[in-house]
Amino acid sequence: MASETVENYLKCIYAIEKHQADGGVSTNAIAEHLQTKASSVTDMLKKLKQRDLVDYKKYHGANLTAKGRNKAIEIIRKHRLWEVFLVEKLNFKWDEVHDMAEQLEHVEGQELSDRLDAFLGYPRFDPHGDPIPDAEGKIRDDRKKQALSTLSQNHSGVVVGVLDSSAPFLKYLDHLELKLGTELLVLEVIDFDKSMKIQIGQAIHNVSNQFAKNLLIRKEIN
């Protein structure tokens, strides 16, 4: 098994596990996420089970073992550190770095990650607001964050992250001059479709409910 393939599977299962209440991650869910065939996923899960990276039972799905979870978190740490490096040191935009970090995250070596972390000043969050695991694999995120869509009229918040990190969404945020740390005010919530009128500085924009669901903010006390 290619190391890159193994790591992509572990990262995928980790991401799905985070967003489901309980039970195993289904082969269909993994296949959809990785855009491959369910039969190929089944074969891979059997191999990962032999390496004690997943617990897998037919018809019950898969879950990461402690060993598999530690490996997944290690990959995520490398990915997010590389994104910080690409944005802060090489001046890439936040919508440009995901695919590059996908390649760099597979470079082996704990020492490389540790030195990169120190070089960057031990950042806590990546350019999209996601928390960066520390060297021990601990993920600390004590921010009280919520989707913009949960805010009511005349309430304000500060942008702390995104749920959608796709290039089109990030480019749209750039167009609105919205970035991490930007403060915005909800001027109106439209009853019909829950779209919003928001104010950013002196500019006023109308945004969809889908947009508001994918923008994470820290609510300001009014």
mmCIF file of C-alpha atoms in Angstrom:
data_model
loop_
_atom_site.group_PDB
_atom_site.id
_atom_site.type_symbol
_atom_site.label_atom_id
_atom_site.label_comp_id
_atom_site.label_asym_id
_atom_site.label_seq_id
_atom_site.Cartn_x
_atom_site.Cartn_y
_atom_site.Cartn_z
ATOM 1 C CA MET A 1 0.000 0.000 0.000
ATOM 2 C CA ALA A 2 1.298 3.412 -0.929
ATOM 3 C CA SER A 3 1.822 5.563 2.146
ATOM 4 C CA GLU A 4 -0.053 8.474 0.548
ATOM 5 C CA THR A 5 -3.120 6.299 -0.095
ATOM 6 C CA VAL A 6 -3.124 5.022 3.486
ATOM 7 C CA GLU A 7 -2.860 8.537 4.875
ATOM 8 C CA ASN A 8 -5.689 9.800 2.674
ATOM 9 C CA TYR A 9 -7.958 7.013 3.930
ATOM 10 C CA LEU A 10 -7.121 7.710 7.571
ATOM 11 C CA LYS A 11 -7.704 11.438 7.158
ATOM 12 C CA CYS A 12 -11.001 10.759 5.379
ATOM 13 C CA ILE A 13 -12.309 8.415 8.090
ATOM 14 C CA TYR A 14 -11.244 10.888 10.782
ATOM 15 C CA ALA A 15 -13.160 13.707 9.079
ATOM 16 C CA ILE A 16 -16.343 11.642 8.718
ATOM 17 C CA GLU A 17 -16.162 10.310 12.285
ATOM 18 C CA LYS A 18 -16.070 13.888 13.593
ATOM 19 C CA HIS A 19 -19.398 14.687 11.974
ATOM 20 C CA GLN A 20 -21.417 11.598 12.817
ATOM 21 C CA ALA A 21 -22.867 10.761 16.201
ATOM 22 C CA ASP A 22 -21.812 7.118 16.494
ATOM 23 C CA GLY A 23 -21.388 3.854 14.612
ATOM 24 C CA GLY A 24 -18.886 2.891 11.965
ATOM 25 C CA VAL A 25 -18.075 4.981 8.916
ATOM 26 C CA SER A 26 -19.729 3.301 5.933
ATOM 27 C CA THR A 27 -17.816 2.200 2.860
ATOM 28 C CA ASN A 28 -20.196 4.267 0.722
ATOM 29 C CA ALA A 29 -19.414 7.419 2.710
ATOM 30 C CA ILE A 30 -15.680 6.838 2.293
ATOM 31 C CA ALA A 31 -16.098 6.062 -1.413
ATOM 32 C CA GLU A 32 -18.065 9.278 -1.957
ATOM 33 C CA HIS A 33 -15.517 11.342 -0.043
ATOM 34 C CA LEU A 34 -12.540 9.881 -1.926
ATOM 35 C CA GLN A 35 -14.410 9.554 -5.237
ATOM 36 C CA THR A 36 -13.655 5.879 -5.654
ATOM 37 C CA LYS A 37 -15.578 2.589 -5.788
ATOM 38 C CA ALA A 38 -17.087 1.026 -2.663
ATOM 39 C CA SER A 39 -15.448 -2.301 -3.570
ATOM 40 C CA SER A 40 -12.031 -0.616 -3.564
ATOM 41 C CA VAL A 41 -12.783 0.887 -0.155
ATOM 42 C CA THR A 42 -13.694 -2.516 1.249
ATOM 43 C CA ASP A 43 -10.389 -3.982 0.060
ATOM 44 C CA MET A 44 -8.448 -1.085 1.580
ATOM 45 C CA LEU A 45 -10.257 -1.298 4.917
ATOM 46 C CA LYS A 46 -9.305 -4.953 5.212
ATOM 47 C CA LYS A 47 -5.651 -4.014 4.679
ATOM 48 C CA LEU A 48 -5.852 -1.160 7.176
ATOM 49 C CA LYS A 49 -7.372 -3.524 9.713
ATOM 50 C CA GLN A 50 -4.397 -5.880 9.304
ATOM 51 C CA ARG A 51 -2.119 -2.955 10.207
ATOM 52 C CA ASP A 52 -4.237 -2.109 13.271
ATOM 53 C CA LEU A 53 -5.180 1.269 11.830
ATOM 54 C CA VAL A 54 -8.951 0.681 11.734
ATOM 55 C CA ASP A 55 -11.560 -1.505 13.344
ATOM 56 C CA TYR A 56 -13.645 -2.851 10.473
ATOM 57 C CA LYS A 57 -16.578 -5.222 10.305
ATOM 58 C CA LYS A 58 -18.556 -5.947 7.159
ATOM 59 C CA TYR A 59 -21.935 -4.141 7.156
ATOM 60 C CA HIS A 60 -20.880 -2.195 10.282
ATOM 61 C CA GLY A 61 -18.351 0.159 8.738
ATOM 62 C CA ALA A 62 -14.978 1.265 10.062
ATOM 63 C CA ASN A 63 -13.582 3.302 12.934
ATOM 64 C CA LEU A 64 -10.041 4.428 13.537
ATOM 65 C CA THR A 65 -8.023 2.642 16.182
ATOM 66 C CA ALA A 66 -5.914 4.747 18.564
ATOM 67 C CA LYS A 67 -2.958 4.134 16.254
ATOM 68 C CA GLY A 68 -4.960 5.169 13.202
ATOM 69 C CA ARG A 69 -6.349 8.278 14.890
ATOM 70 C CA ASN A 70 -2.873 9.408 15.967
ATOM 71 C CA LYS A 71 -1.639 9.006 12.410
ATOM 72 C CA ALA A 72 -4.607 10.949 11.014
ATOM 73 C CA ILE A 73 -4.026 13.829 13.432
ATOM 74 C CA GLU A 74 -0.334 13.876 12.508
ATOM 75 C CA ILE A 75 -1.271 14.292 8.828
ATOM 76 C CA ILE A 76 -3.779 17.033 9.629
ATOM 77 C CA ARG A 77 -1.133 18.863 11.672
ATOM 78 C CA LYS A 78 1.295 18.801 8.760
ATOM 79 C CA HIS A 79 -1.380 19.940 6.309
ATOM 80 C CA ARG A 80 -2.420 22.932 8.391
ATOM 81 C CA LEU A 81 1.142 23.969 9.197
ATOM 82 C CA TRP A 82 2.020 23.913 5.502
ATOM 83 C CA GLU A 83 -1.024 26.060 4.753
ATOM 84 C CA VAL A 84 0.195 28.642 7.273
ATOM 85 C CA PHE A 85 3.662 28.556 5.711
ATOM 86 C CA LEU A 86 2.323 28.985 2.173
ATOM 87 C CA VAL A 87 0.117 31.935 3.125
ATOM 88 C CA GLU A 88 2.373 33.732 5.609
ATOM 89 C CA LYS A 89 5.811 33.088 4.125
ATOM 90 C CA LEU A 90 5.186 32.581 0.399
ATOM 91 C CA ASN A 91 2.232 34.978 0.099
ATOM 92 C CA PHE A 92 -0.214 32.561 -1.486
ATOM 93 C CA LYS A 93 -3.909 33.372 -1.078
ATOM 94 C CA TRP A 94 -5.996 31.225 1.247
ATOM 95 C CA ASP A 95 -7.951 29.780 -1.695
ATOM 96 C CA GLU A 96 -4.730 28.561 -3.365
ATOM 97 C CA VAL A 97 -3.059 26.520 -0.656
ATOM 98 C CA HIS A 98 -5.232 23.458 -0.044
ATOM 99 C CA ASP A 99 -4.056 21.375 -3.009
ATOM 100 C CA MET A 100 -0.406 22.250 -2.386
ATOM 101 C CA ALA A 101 -0.724 21.318 1.294
ATOM 102 C CA GLU A 102 -2.367 18.032 0.210
ATOM 103 C CA GLN A 103 0.930 17.123 -1.449
ATOM 104 C CA LEU A 104 3.227 18.462 1.263
ATOM 105 C CA GLU A 105 1.385 16.706 4.091
ATOM 106 C CA HIS A 106 2.753 13.357 2.877
ATOM 107 C CA VAL A 107 6.392 14.355 3.392
ATOM 108 C CA GLU A 108 7.618 12.043 6.150
ATOM 109 C CA GLY A 109 9.321 13.213 9.310
ATOM 110 C CA GLN A 110 8.167 14.344 12.730
ATOM 111 C CA GLU A 111 11.238 16.569 13.055
ATOM 112 C CA LEU A 112 10.280 18.464 9.902
ATOM 113 C CA SER A 113 6.823 19.201 11.333
ATOM 114 C CA ASP A 114 8.274 20.281 14.662
ATOM 115 C CA ARG A 115 10.803 22.605 13.042
ATOM 116 C CA LEU A 116 8.147 24.060 10.753
ATOM 117 C CA ASP A 117 5.891 24.630 13.768
ATOM 118 C CA ALA A 118 8.692 26.444 15.627
ATOM 119 C CA PHE A 119 9.661 28.474 12.537
ATOM 120 C CA LEU A 120 6.078 29.701 12.231
ATOM 121 C CA GLY A 121 5.885 30.623 15.915
ATOM 122 C CA TYR A 122 3.610 27.739 16.964
ATOM 123 C CA PRO A 123 0.416 28.931 15.238
ATOM 124 C CA ARG A 124 -2.826 27.733 16.795
ATOM 125 C CA PHE A 125 -4.985 28.032 13.668
ATOM 126 C CA ASP A 126 -4.516 27.616 9.936
ATOM 127 C CA PRO A 127 -5.471 30.314 7.376
ATOM 128 C CA HIS A 128 -9.056 29.021 7.295
ATOM 129 C CA GLY A 129 -9.471 29.148 11.065
ATOM 130 C CA ASP A 130 -9.088 25.410 11.719
ATOM 131 C CA PRO A 131 -7.152 24.477 14.882
ATOM 132 C CA ILE A 132 -3.662 23.012 14.432
ATOM 133 C CA PRO A 133 -2.852 19.944 16.564
ATOM 134 C CA ASP A 134 0.252 20.340 18.735
ATOM 135 C CA ALA A 135 3.261 18.009 18.730
ATOM 136 C CA GLU A 136 1.456 15.642 21.114
ATOM 137 C CA GLY A 137 -1.594 15.490 18.859
ATOM 138 C CA LYS A 138 -3.791 17.573 21.139
ATOM 139 C CA ILE A 139 -6.287 19.889 19.470
ATOM 140 C CA ARG A 140 -7.168 22.940 21.531
ATOM 141 C CA ASP A 141 -9.965 25.203 20.357
ATOM 142 C CA ASP A 142 -11.722 27.079 23.136
ATOM 143 C CA ARG A 143 -13.271 29.687 20.854
ATOM 144 C CA LYS A 144 -17.031 30.087 21.100
ATOM 145 C CA LYS A 145 -17.940 30.006 17.435
ATOM 146 C CA GLN A 146 -21.181 29.675 15.543
ATOM 147 C CA ALA A 147 -22.479 30.005 12.014
ATOM 148 C CA LEU A 148 -23.367 33.484 10.826
ATOM 149 C CA SER A 149 -26.832 32.094 10.044
ATOM 150 C CA THR A 150 -27.557 31.814 13.798
ATOM 151 C CA LEU A 151 -27.218 35.559 14.362
ATOM 152 C CA SER A 152 -30.260 37.778 14.709
ATOM 153 C CA GLN A 153 -30.814 41.264 13.355
ATOM 154 C CA ASN A 154 -28.620 43.983 14.892
ATOM 155 C CA HIS A 155 -26.114 41.472 16.256
ATOM 156 C CA SER A 156 -22.443 41.526 15.290
ATOM 157 C CA GLY A 157 -19.645 38.995 15.128
ATOM 158 C CA VAL A 158 -16.009 38.492 14.190
ATOM 159 C CA VAL A 159 -15.035 35.993 11.477
ATOM 160 C CA VAL A 160 -13.089 33.047 12.970
ATOM 161 C CA GLY A 161 -13.356 30.350 10.316
ATOM 162 C CA VAL A 162 -15.210 28.662 7.474
ATOM 163 C CA LEU A 163 -17.024 25.376 7.034
ATOM 164 C CA ASP A 164 -16.608 25.517 3.261
ATOM 165 C CA SER A 165 -12.933 25.899 2.334
ATOM 166 C CA SER A 166 -13.480 25.522 -1.418
ATOM 167 C CA ALA A 167 -11.758 28.017 -3.690
ATOM 168 C CA PRO A 168 -15.028 29.565 -4.991
ATOM 169 C CA PHE A 169 -16.270 30.303 -1.459
ATOM 170 C CA LEU A 170 -12.924 31.724 -0.314
ATOM 171 C CA LYS A 171 -12.683 33.893 -3.426
ATOM 172 C CA TYR A 172 -16.170 35.213 -2.717
ATOM 173 C CA LEU A 173 -15.087 36.098 0.826
ATOM 174 C CA ASP A 174 -12.127 37.984 -0.651
ATOM 175 C CA HIS A 175 -14.535 39.818 -2.953
ATOM 176 C CA LEU A 176 -16.531 40.914 0.109
ATOM 177 C CA GLU A 177 -13.269 41.778 1.918
ATOM 178 C CA LEU A 178 -14.065 39.235 4.606
ATOM 179 C CA LYS A 179 -11.149 37.483 6.303
ATOM 180 C CA LEU A 180 -10.307 36.078 9.721
ATOM 181 C CA GLY A 181 -10.722 38.839 12.307
ATOM 182 C CA THR A 182 -13.145 40.932 10.226
ATOM 183 C CA GLU A 183 -16.129 42.286 12.151
ATOM 184 C CA LEU A 184 -19.571 42.342 10.563
ATOM 185 C CA LEU A 185 -23.062 43.422 11.577
ATOM 186 C CA VAL A 186 -26.353 41.759 10.648
ATOM 187 C CA LEU A 187 -28.682 44.502 9.475
ATOM 188 C CA GLU A 188 -31.595 42.302 8.443
ATOM 189 C CA VAL A 189 -32.664 38.655 8.234
ATOM 190 C CA ILE A 190 -35.175 37.971 5.435
ATOM 191 C CA ASP A 191 -38.013 35.715 6.668
ATOM 192 C CA PHE A 192 -38.669 34.196 3.238
ATOM 193 C CA ASP A 193 -35.333 32.450 2.682
ATOM 194 C CA LYS A 194 -33.223 33.440 5.719
ATOM 195 C CA SER A 195 -30.849 35.419 3.526
ATOM 196 C CA MET A 196 -29.183 38.363 5.245
ATOM 197 C CA LYS A 197 -28.187 41.939 4.753
ATOM 198 C CA ILE A 198 -24.831 42.465 6.449
ATOM 199 C CA GLN A 199 -22.517 45.419 6.959
ATOM 200 C CA ILE A 200 -18.731 45.140 6.680
ATOM 201 C CA GLY A 201 -17.112 48.444 7.466
ATOM 202 C CA GLN A 202 -19.067 50.952 5.384
ATOM 203 C CA ALA A 203 -20.126 48.364 2.777
ATOM 204 C CA ILE A 204 -23.508 46.623 2.809
ATOM 205 C CA HIS A 205 -24.066 43.240 1.135
ATOM 206 C CA ASN A 206 -26.900 40.761 0.678
ATOM 207 C CA VAL A 207 -25.789 37.163 1.322
ATOM 208 C CA SER A 208 -27.603 33.848 0.993
ATOM 209 C CA ASN A 209 -28.490 31.472 3.797
ATOM 210 C CA GLN A 210 -26.024 28.958 2.345
ATOM 211 C CA PHE A 211 -23.299 31.571 2.632
ATOM 212 C CA ALA A 212 -24.280 32.366 6.229
ATOM 213 C CA LYS A 213 -24.247 28.684 7.199
ATOM 214 C CA ASN A 214 -20.657 28.303 5.990
ATOM 215 C CA LEU A 215 -19.133 31.345 7.677
ATOM 216 C CA LEU A 216 -18.096 30.873 11.317
ATOM 217 C CA ILE A 217 -18.119 33.846 13.642
ATOM 218 C CA ARG A 218 -17.532 34.681 17.276
ATOM 219 C CA LYS A 219 -20.572 36.586 18.442
ATOM 220 C CA GLU A 220 -19.871 39.997 19.913
ATOM 221 C CA ILE A 221 -21.746 41.112 23.028
ATOM 222 C CA ASN A 222 -23.985 43.979 22.027
#
